[in-house]
Amino acid sequence: MDEFSFIAKYLKPLAAHFPGSLNLSDDAALIAPPPGCELVITKDAVTEGVHFLGSEPPELIAAKALRVNLSDLAAMGATPLCYFLALMLPKNTGEEWLENFAHGLAQTQKEFSISLAGGDTTATGGKLAISITAIGTVPTGQSLKRSGAKEGDDIYVSGTLGDSALGLELLQQGEHDNHFINRYLLPQPRIELGIKLRTVANACMDISDGLAQDLGHICAASNVGAVVYKDQISLSDCHPAFIAGSGSRDRRGMTEKALTHGDDYELLFTAPLSKKPQIEEISKSLSLPITCIGKIIAGNTVKILDASGTEMILSKKGFRHF
Amino acid sequence: MDEFSFIAKYLKPLAAHFPGSLNLSDDAALIAPPPGCELVITKDAVTEGVHFLGSEPPELIAAKALRVNLSDLAAMGATPLCYFLALMLPKNTGEEWLENFAHGLAQTQKEFSISLAGGDTTATGGKLAISITAIGTVPTGQSLKRSGAKEGDDIYVSGTLGDSALGLELLQQGEHDNHFINRYLLPQPRIELGIKLRTVANACMDISDGLAQDLGHICAASNVGAVVYKDQISLSDCHPAFIAGSGSRDRRGMTEKALTHGDDYELLFTAPLSKKPQIEEISKSLSLPITCIGKIIAGNTVKILDASGTEMILSKKGFRHF
């Protein structure tokens, strides 16, 4: 199957309901935000051997590539609008793979009401690489940023952390299809939460490189410090830290994973105490746990404290590409 | 040099004058078109071994990656605004390479008044790959498209064709630093021409995959056919078809390159006869040759005719990735 047949057969249907895509027949797409809104634009690439193993079903690779970008939109409080796809394909990629990849995009588009708007399909002499640019809209001035955290703010995290780290381990050990592996393969962008936080959070980002490092980004952008109470970090109920072992609930190893492993794609945000009732209401309405894990303080460091108030020293802070 | 130091030292200065970049400190950028305008968005990826050899100076790789995207903006008649960069780096890329790459972006930004707005820097286990999303602005409704060509329109091409094909050949033969090699390494996006054509051309695109194939795209989008007179295709004055050989001016091989090789990044457009004086004026004001090479006709095929009116059969139509 050649390049143009692939675009015509599998990509054009993904752009059919978005007029600005010009049916993928032009050099570029045309986009204007709705009145009173601005565009939120993010670009995240994923590459074989770094962000995914390569052996996953192509539907899942496509879904994850799009979802990590949707997670950035969620972090800014944006409503998804459209995306651009650059697909760099190793030679001899077969039609079945391409069809399944497009199917993964189609499913994700439907779930998050987003459309393909343009992009580029090219060969690579290297490994599979996927670059997506996702565009969302937000009422002008209401986007969430990393820079708004204020001394005294509570620090919140949605969902549970560390699931994805464990999922990757289990996958590498040959397991498949359990809660943790699904969390690794199919992250859940917290779009609805981001939208509801527009008027609630002072600062927000998604956790892609590990809580400790990402909270450091909020602190640096906001010129503040933070203290995190490690026992308040929320792990999955079915996590081995609870259900296996001696019953001593020694969560240290698991909590360290939750603190330093990326790929959780939960939202990390800060808000003043006065917003606590609203945050509880949002948590209830979305059936999504939101946990207070610490406080924004003066200074410029992130301290992780255990139950006795002793500072935890992390063996690494978070994921770095190089 | 780690990921965050690279971003802080080399990429943040490239985004410093574009407020919507949020200083590259957030999950996404914020962009709104000026009043009365819409955004033109394109995404073109380049990969080592396909779009560039890999041995080029990093400044040139950066410049070409950005310029091919700028050429798509030119094709739509857009004024450059900002761009997003996904840089997929092989392990052990050194700081000198990164510094020179950023320098190439800086030079190109300055030349075309465009700013970095966001992106992603990631490792790859494969070869170097660069995905850029470029954004321009155009008065609402005035963008150039492929779909507007009308029967009877003249077909025009800016500049000269085939230079880049010859440049690549010469580069592979070990030559360096001549007119043709520079045309291959450093394409010239026709931004000013695109802007002037907004109210002149009926259809427009840039020639990236070869004239014959790209004109086919305009015909398909516009539901028309085309006839091209091969002797009217403009080659460089210093082209070997003129200065070397028997003096017989057998241009066939060179013209076939001009017809089927990509990487020219000239604009291909159609306009009614009534616009001819304006087009001549534009050509003069930009000191850029603009040549009429054929006519839009009824039907759905592209015919290339020689001086005797015989149809030329091309051994391949143009560049395809797979």
XYZ file of C-alpha atoms in Angstrom:
644
model
C 0.000 0.000 0.000
C 1.529 3.327 -0.968
C 1.591 6.596 0.936
C -1.309 8.241 -0.890
C -3.566 5.176 -0.699
C -2.927 4.988 3.062
C -3.915 8.641 3.475
C -6.995 8.277 1.264
C -8.242 5.020 2.761
C -7.351 5.318 6.441
C -6.566 8.933 7.340
C -9.121 10.969 5.369
C -12.068 9.347 7.201
C -10.478 10.504 10.481
C -10.567 14.116 9.249
C -13.941 14.021 7.477
C -15.895 15.818 10.198
C -13.419 18.649 10.703
C -13.837 21.240 7.913
C -10.526 22.976 8.750
C -8.685 19.803 7.692
C -9.597 20.662 4.075
C -10.049 16.907 3.637
C -6.255 16.464 4.098
C -5.928 17.649 0.502
C -3.931 20.824 1.080
C -0.531 21.877 2.351
C -1.958 22.975 5.689
C -5.150 23.168 7.738
C -7.211 26.240 8.645
C -8.179 26.810 12.249
C -9.751 29.654 14.199
C -10.752 29.432 17.867
C -14.420 30.026 18.708
C -15.201 33.623 19.817
C -13.885 34.352 23.317
C -11.496 31.413 23.249
C -7.809 30.911 22.611
C -6.067 27.803 21.314
C -3.978 25.546 23.531
C -1.332 23.772 21.445
C 0.936 20.934 22.548
C 3.323 18.620 20.731
C 4.563 15.364 22.193
C 6.462 12.722 20.268
C 6.719 9.041 21.151
C 9.383 6.712 19.811
C 9.764 2.947 19.703
C 12.015 1.620 22.442
C 11.598 4.746 24.564
C 7.874 5.416 25.041
C 6.583 2.073 23.861
C 8.118 -1.312 23.299
C 7.094 -1.744 19.672
C 5.496 -5.139 20.199
C 2.192 -3.647 21.387
C -0.849 -3.898 19.103
C -0.772 -0.875 16.743
C -4.176 0.281 18.064
C -2.606 0.759 21.484
C 0.470 2.546 20.143
C -1.807 4.989 18.283
C -4.063 5.441 21.296
C -1.161 6.150 23.644
C 0.488 8.611 21.256
C -2.748 10.598 21.104
C -3.567 10.214 24.785
C -0.277 11.639 26.072
C -1.017 14.761 24.021
C -4.602 14.891 25.293
C -3.152 14.741 28.790
C -1.221 17.964 28.081
C -4.461 19.595 26.956
C -6.117 18.387 30.179
C -3.270 19.908 32.193
C -4.043 23.320 30.676
C -7.820 22.990 31.182
C -8.484 22.771 27.440
C -11.339 21.183 25.518
C -9.934 18.976 22.701
C -10.455 20.299 19.150
C -8.149 18.641 16.621
C -4.707 17.104 16.134
C -1.934 16.748 13.568
C -0.065 13.481 13.060
C 3.462 12.953 11.769
C 3.936 9.244 11.295
C 7.504 8.111 10.617
C 7.239 4.534 9.423
C 9.975 1.917 9.120
C 10.207 0.418 5.632
C 7.925 -2.516 4.910
C 5.225 -1.536 7.373
C 2.290 -3.663 6.241
C -1.268 -2.596 5.486
C -2.693 -4.575 8.406
C -0.502 -2.631 10.810
C -1.550 0.674 9.213
C -5.222 -0.259 9.323
C -5.036 -1.190 12.994
C -3.077 1.955 13.820
C -5.768 4.087 12.165
C -8.417 2.121 14.054
C -6.707 3.020 17.340
C -6.786 6.687 16.367
C -10.468 6.437 15.403
C -11.448 4.932 18.773
C -9.519 7.581 20.686
C -10.955 10.403 18.548
C -14.470 9.201 19.379
C -13.813 8.915 23.096
C -12.358 12.430 23.373
C -14.276 14.276 20.612
C -11.164 15.243 18.683
C -10.529 15.111 14.915
C -7.513 14.629 12.712
C -6.723 17.927 10.958
C -3.475 17.302 9.081
C 0.041 15.985 9.210
C 2.633 14.039 7.334
C 3.349 10.394 6.595
C 6.968 9.630 5.863
C 9.431 6.784 5.743
C 12.243 6.419 8.240
C 15.397 4.347 8.061
C 15.163 4.201 11.862
C 12.507 3.008 14.286
C 8.837 3.908 14.383
C 8.301 7.455 15.640
C 5.047 9.327 16.073
C 4.784 13.050 16.624
C 1.386 14.495 17.439
C 0.386 18.130 17.796
C -2.879 18.433 19.709
C -5.007 21.563 19.784
C -7.666 22.465 22.308
C -9.683 25.547 23.185
C -10.076 27.410 26.447
C -11.968 30.605 27.307
C -9.382 33.392 26.927
C -7.402 33.838 30.138
C -8.736 30.694 31.846
C -6.023 28.194 30.932
C -4.266 26.435 33.790
C -0.532 27.024 34.098
C 2.355 25.756 36.155
C 3.239 29.198 37.401
C 0.310 30.082 39.668
C 1.069 28.054 42.827
C 0.956 30.165 46.018
C 2.428 29.615 49.475
C -0.201 27.896 51.605
C -1.888 26.098 48.650
C -2.769 22.471 49.122
C -1.229 20.068 46.593
C -3.596 17.573 44.981
C -3.210 14.551 42.709
C -6.010 12.827 40.784
C -6.328 9.034 40.675
C -3.523 6.773 41.829
C 0.200 6.926 41.156
C 2.725 4.203 40.362
C 0.301 1.927 38.517
C 1.978 2.529 35.197
C 5.462 1.814 36.579
C 4.246 -1.519 37.908
C 2.403 -2.217 34.649
C 5.576 -1.774 32.615
C 7.436 -4.164 34.955
C 4.705 -6.789 34.663
C 4.617 -6.406 30.891
C 8.363 -6.928 30.695
C 7.921 -10.058 32.818
C 5.542 -11.450 30.197
C 2.219 -10.756 31.919
C -0.615 -9.138 30.039
C -4.061 -7.675 30.402
C -4.297 -6.640 34.024
C -5.207 -3.324 35.693
C -1.608 -2.094 35.925
C -0.612 -3.027 32.384
C -3.715 -1.285 31.073
C -2.767 1.828 33.018
C 0.658 1.758 31.309
C -0.641 1.043 27.832
C -3.721 3.228 27.870
C -3.293 6.314 30.035
C -6.466 8.233 30.860
C -6.197 11.934 30.002
C -8.125 13.838 32.703
C -9.876 16.173 30.264
C -13.079 16.643 32.280
C -11.123 17.289 35.454
C -8.931 19.895 33.714
C -11.999 21.742 32.443
C -13.574 21.803 35.923
C -10.314 23.026 37.479
C -10.151 26.172 35.279
C -11.683 28.304 38.004
C -10.427 26.236 40.949
C -6.698 25.456 40.642
C -3.887 28.001 41.010
C -1.377 25.792 39.139
C -1.693 22.522 37.249
C 0.281 20.052 35.128
C 0.107 16.390 34.214
C 2.462 13.862 35.752
C 4.460 12.405 32.916
C 7.997 12.308 34.344
C 7.272 11.382 37.977
C 5.584 13.320 40.795
C 8.800 14.549 42.463
C 10.308 15.999 39.299
C 7.030 17.377 37.946
C 6.177 19.071 41.249
C 9.652 20.588 40.989
C 8.573 22.152 37.671
C 5.516 23.752 39.318
C 7.712 25.051 42.154
C 10.311 26.471 39.759
C 7.658 28.141 37.576
C 5.840 29.540 40.637
C 8.958 30.392 42.649
C 7.829 28.385 45.674
C 8.757 25.179 47.516
C 6.660 22.160 48.442
C 6.341 19.510 51.102
C 4.780 16.144 50.240
C 3.615 13.609 52.850
C 4.548 10.285 51.358
C 1.888 8.304 53.221
C -0.808 10.450 51.661
C 0.200 9.447 48.112
C -2.637 7.386 46.731
C -1.854 3.879 45.439
C -4.350 1.540 43.752
C -6.429 -0.565 46.175
C -5.317 -3.713 44.419
C -1.665 -2.644 44.534
C 0.779 -5.384 45.688
C 1.850 -3.049 48.514
C -1.534 -3.873 50.053
C -2.446 -7.332 48.890
C 0.880 -9.197 48.878
C 3.810 -9.661 51.216
C 3.989 -9.744 55.005
C 1.067 -7.516 55.683
C 3.430 -4.957 57.128
C 2.394 -2.516 54.444
C 5.956 -1.487 53.749
C 5.055 0.798 50.917
C 8.445 2.430 50.536
C 9.464 0.809 47.253
C 6.059 1.294 45.709
C 5.802 4.867 46.888
C 9.217 5.654 45.484
C 7.994 4.352 42.109
C 4.919 6.524 42.434
C 7.181 9.500 43.105
C 9.744 9.003 40.376
C 8.250 6.984 37.517
C 6.578 8.792 34.661
C 3.617 7.728 32.569
C 0.919 8.233 35.212
C -0.772 11.111 33.343
C -2.756 12.120 36.411
C -3.217 15.822 37.111
C -1.090 17.470 39.781
C -2.525 20.793 40.940
C -2.521 23.300 43.749
C -5.453 25.225 45.202
C -6.123 27.332 48.294
C -7.925 25.777 51.283
C -11.068 27.751 50.359
C -11.516 25.561 47.249
C -11.539 22.286 49.204
C -15.346 21.833 49.133
C -15.417 22.465 45.373
C -12.629 19.940 44.817
C -14.515 17.320 46.851
C -17.592 18.043 44.754
C -15.618 17.654 41.504
C -14.107 14.378 42.729
C -17.596 13.065 43.501
C -19.115 14.216 40.208
C -16.342 12.565 38.172
C -16.099 9.460 40.398
C -12.373 10.146 40.476
C -10.343 10.156 43.700
C -8.515 13.442 44.273
C -6.032 13.323 47.139
C -4.344 16.134 49.035
C -0.695 15.066 49.287
C 1.056 18.137 50.665
C 1.424 21.893 50.834
C 3.115 24.685 48.912
C 5.645 26.441 51.176
C 8.206 29.202 50.845
C 11.579 28.277 49.353
C 12.458 26.426 46.182
C 12.795 22.730 47.056
C 10.456 19.743 47.076
C 10.668 17.780 50.339
C 9.135 14.331 50.714
C 8.428 13.517 54.389
C 7.547 10.152 55.957
C 5.122 9.674 58.853
C 7.812 10.589 61.401
C 8.654 13.801 59.538
C 11.967 12.452 58.221
C 12.907 13.592 54.716
C 12.995 10.842 52.114
C 16.018 10.830 49.814
C 15.079 9.591 46.332
C 17.592 7.528 44.406
C 16.508 9.385 41.248
C 14.169 12.302 40.829
C 12.325 11.350 37.675
C 12.541 10.397 34.042
C 15.045 12.167 31.796
C 15.552 11.385 28.148
C 19.236 12.291 28.135
C 24.151 17.932 28.712
C 20.742 16.794 29.951
C 17.300 17.405 28.442
C 16.314 20.259 30.754
C 19.650 22.078 30.413
C 19.354 21.877 26.607
C 15.865 23.378 26.731
C 16.898 26.108 29.175
C 20.149 27.064 27.447
C 19.353 26.662 23.757
C 15.591 26.474 23.199
C 14.155 29.039 25.648
C 16.011 31.933 23.936
C 14.278 30.903 20.677
C 10.872 31.345 22.334
C 11.659 34.434 24.409
C 9.905 36.931 22.138
C 6.705 34.934 21.702
C 4.492 35.369 24.814
C 2.222 32.442 23.861
C 5.170 30.084 24.338
C 4.828 30.666 28.109
C 8.634 30.549 28.147
C 8.452 26.805 27.263
C 7.620 26.225 30.935
C 4.148 24.775 30.532
C 2.459 21.718 29.060
C 1.261 23.671 26.020
C 1.334 27.067 24.333
C -1.490 29.613 24.012
C -2.271 31.055 20.603
C -5.029 33.223 19.150
C -5.037 34.609 15.598
C -5.146 38.408 15.214
C -8.692 39.799 14.632
C -9.959 39.008 11.127
C -7.425 36.242 10.604
C -7.401 32.481 10.809
C -4.484 30.181 11.547
C -2.796 28.076 8.886
C -1.236 24.989 10.471
C 1.100 22.489 8.821
C 3.196 19.626 10.096
C 6.092 18.138 8.154
C 8.603 15.686 9.553
C 12.106 15.035 8.220
C 14.136 11.943 9.015
C 17.786 11.051 8.647
C 18.495 8.992 5.553
C 15.262 10.067 3.863
C 15.109 13.880 3.834
C 18.717 14.561 4.753
C 21.879 12.513 4.764
C 22.814 13.041 8.407
C 26.338 14.201 7.638
C 25.247 17.791 6.974
C 26.167 20.488 9.492
C 23.440 20.541 12.178
C 22.662 24.205 11.361
C 21.609 23.123 7.875
C 19.523 20.180 9.111
C 17.654 22.543 11.454
C 17.235 25.173 8.755
C 15.877 22.680 6.215
C 13.448 21.121 8.708
C 11.986 24.550 9.420
C 12.123 25.736 5.799
C 10.089 22.838 4.387
C 7.343 23.757 6.846
C 7.623 27.451 5.968
C 7.184 26.417 2.346
C 3.804 24.866 3.232
C 2.787 28.144 4.860
C 3.901 29.988 1.701
C 1.778 27.633 -0.400
C -1.308 28.677 1.574
C -0.463 32.396 1.425
C 0.219 32.582 5.153
C 2.405 34.959 7.162
C 4.640 32.928 9.539
C 3.772 33.218 13.248
C 5.329 30.432 15.331
C 6.367 26.781 15.287
C 6.568 23.711 17.493
C 9.565 21.370 17.410
C 9.687 17.673 18.277
C 13.327 16.659 18.268
C 13.971 12.908 18.439
C 17.651 12.539 19.232
C 19.851 9.451 18.961
C 21.654 8.610 22.208
C 24.954 10.381 22.781
C 24.141 13.464 20.747
C 26.793 15.927 21.942
C 26.329 19.485 23.168
C 28.179 20.964 20.189
C 25.698 19.359 17.806
C 22.770 20.636 19.890
C 24.232 24.146 20.038
C 24.736 24.263 16.279
C 21.279 22.862 15.639
C 19.740 25.598 17.802
C 21.874 28.158 15.961
C 20.407 26.995 12.642
C 16.904 27.444 14.042
C 17.792 30.916 15.333
C 19.072 32.067 11.933
C 15.993 30.752 10.149
C 13.650 32.295 12.735
C 15.269 35.682 12.145
C 15.071 35.428 8.365
C 11.372 34.509 8.360
C 10.115 36.326 11.498
C 8.916 33.176 13.210
C 9.331 32.098 16.856
C 9.570 28.817 18.655
C 6.383 28.274 20.697
C 6.716 24.781 22.156
C 7.486 21.152 21.502
C 9.184 18.124 22.868
C 12.740 16.843 23.097
C 13.041 13.095 23.378
C 15.477 10.255 22.922
C 15.161 7.736 20.120
C 16.758 4.350 19.752
C 16.568 4.975 15.997
C 17.887 7.717 13.740
C 17.528 11.476 14.097
C 13.995 12.631 13.331
C 12.584 16.134 13.451
C 8.905 16.961 13.360
C 7.900 20.588 13.082
C 4.439 22.115 13.238
C 4.434 25.583 11.717
C 1.657 28.100 12.225
C 0.918 31.139 10.110
C -1.898 33.645 9.821
C -4.007 34.662 6.841
C -6.964 37.062 6.554
C -10.056 34.879 6.991
C -11.108 33.371 3.668
C -7.978 34.452 1.748
C -5.846 31.325 2.102
C -4.648 29.684 -1.098
C -5.824 26.142 -1.712
C -5.209 23.368 -4.197
C -8.860 23.110 -5.101
C -9.507 26.366 -6.948
C -7.944 25.724 -10.396
C -10.329 26.476 -13.269
C -10.371 25.366 -16.890
C -8.478 27.946 -18.930
C -6.182 29.036 -16.068
C -2.516 29.464 -16.871
C -0.126 27.330 -14.810
C 2.842 29.126 -13.277
C 5.978 28.083 -11.408
C 8.296 30.363 -9.423
C 12.082 30.161 -9.757
C 13.771 27.209 -11.440
C 13.136 23.490 -11.126
C 15.514 20.540 -10.920
C 18.296 22.403 -9.114
C 17.781 20.463 -5.933
C 17.836 17.093 -7.732
C 21.160 17.978 -9.314
C 22.461 19.308 -5.974
C 21.751 16.024 -4.237
C 23.573 14.130 -7.017
C 26.601 16.422 -6.774
C 26.633 16.128 -2.983
C 26.593 12.348 -3.236
C 29.517 12.595 -5.679
C 31.529 14.423 -2.993
C 31.158 17.984 -4.270
C 30.174 20.778 -1.925
C 29.207 24.406 -1.756
C 27.860 25.218 -5.196
C 24.573 26.761 -6.373
C 22.797 23.413 -6.826
C 23.929 21.900 -3.529
C 22.818 25.027 -1.713
C 19.406 24.751 -3.361
C 19.133 21.172 -2.044
C 20.389 21.949 1.455
C 18.702 25.280 1.977
C 15.391 25.563 0.141
C 13.898 29.028 -0.121
C 10.284 29.163 1.113
C 8.429 31.637 -1.106
C 6.639 33.385 1.756
C 6.443 36.837 0.140
C 5.191 35.376 -3.116
C 2.488 33.379 -1.314
C 1.244 36.483 0.469
C 1.075 38.440 -2.809
C -0.779 35.587 -4.525
C -3.666 35.591 -2.003
C -5.811 37.717 -4.294
C -4.258 36.554 -7.576
C -4.019 32.742 -7.734
C -6.958 30.365 -8.085
C -4.981 27.378 -6.757
C -1.527 27.014 -5.236
C 0.814 24.493 -3.627
C 4.541 24.074 -3.124
C 6.528 21.591 -5.201
C 7.948 19.087 -2.750
C 7.370 15.772 -4.533
C 8.026 16.795 -8.155
C 6.076 19.026 -10.555
C 4.233 16.235 -12.376
C 2.900 14.572 -9.227
C 2.162 17.829 -7.412
C 0.296 19.283 -10.397
C -1.677 16.042 -10.307
C -2.729 16.931 -6.750
C -4.024 20.344 -7.869
C -5.912 18.696 -10.744
C -7.441 16.060 -8.470
C -8.478 18.647 -5.856
C -9.896 20.966 -8.532
C -11.420 18.268 -10.727
C -9.563 19.435 -13.848
C -6.742 18.317 -16.125
C -3.535 20.057 -17.184
C -1.160 20.329 -20.093
C 2.477 21.286 -19.477
C 4.876 22.394 -22.242
C 8.173 20.856 -21.235
C 10.323 23.421 -23.055
C 8.772 26.182 -20.972
C 9.957 24.646 -17.688
C 12.537 26.991 -16.297
C 16.004 25.597 -15.530
C 18.853 27.529 -13.874
C 21.018 29.571 -16.308
C 24.118 27.798 -15.032
C 22.470 24.392 -15.408
C 24.635 21.740 -17.138
C 21.888 21.356 -19.743
C 23.068 24.729 -21.040
C 26.752 24.994 -20.210
C 28.053 21.455 -20.716
C 27.847 18.775 -23.362
C 27.581 18.978 -27.116
C 25.791 22.259 -27.317
C 22.767 20.406 -28.603
C 20.817 21.490 -25.574
C 19.327 18.066 -25.099
C 17.476 18.985 -21.982
C 15.421 15.853 -21.745
C 17.170 14.231 -18.752
C 17.364 17.472 -16.860
C 13.769 18.373 -17.588
C 12.628 14.962 -16.438
C 14.428 15.589 -13.133
C 12.703 18.946 -12.908
C 9.385 17.204 -13.458
C 9.762 14.311 -11.058
C 12.251 15.168 -8.334
C 11.016 16.731 -5.131
C 12.715 19.244 -2.869
C 12.345 22.267 -5.144
C 9.961 24.119 -2.817
C 8.952 26.551 -5.515
C 5.306 27.596 -5.735
C 3.089 26.041 -8.395
C -0.082 28.043 -8.999
C -2.831 28.703 -11.483
C -4.440 32.009 -12.400
C -6.749 33.325 -15.143
C -5.248 35.223 -18.056
C -6.623 38.488 -16.608
C -4.081 38.273 -13.763
C -1.061 38.082 -16.068
C -0.045 41.756 -15.674
C -0.257 41.474 -11.879
C 1.863 38.324 -11.915
C 4.505 40.047 -14.032
C 4.470 42.937 -11.545
C 4.892 40.547 -8.596
C 7.772 38.782 -10.359
C 9.507 42.123 -10.899
C 8.931 43.384 -7.358
C 10.342 40.191 -5.823
C 13.144 39.791 -8.417
C 11.902 36.235 -8.796
C 11.257 34.616 -12.177
C 7.703 33.342 -12.559
C 7.158 31.199 -15.633
C 3.964 30.132 -17.359
C 4.446 26.421 -18.103
C 1.031 25.282 -19.276
C -2.745 25.436 -19.053
C -5.555 23.955 -17.005
C -7.880 21.978 -19.282
C -10.950 19.790 -18.901
C -10.399 16.181 -17.874
C -8.398 14.686 -15.053
C -4.895 13.961 -16.376
C -1.605 15.838 -16.510
C -0.032 15.746 -20.005
C 3.556 16.821 -20.610
C 4.104 17.841 -24.255
C 7.381 18.427 -26.101
C 7.904 21.080 -28.803
C 6.358 18.839 -31.480
C 3.269 18.241 -29.359
C 4.236 14.646 -28.538
C 3.315 13.478 -25.045
C 6.280 12.691 -22.804
C 6.057 9.463 -20.809
C 7.753 9.830 -17.435
C 9.609 6.841 -15.986
C 8.263 7.795 -12.552
C 5.785 10.440 -11.567
C 7.342 11.757 -8.383
C 8.603 10.995 -4.917
C 6.712 8.517 -2.754
C 7.759 7.482 0.733
C 6.306 3.986 0.457
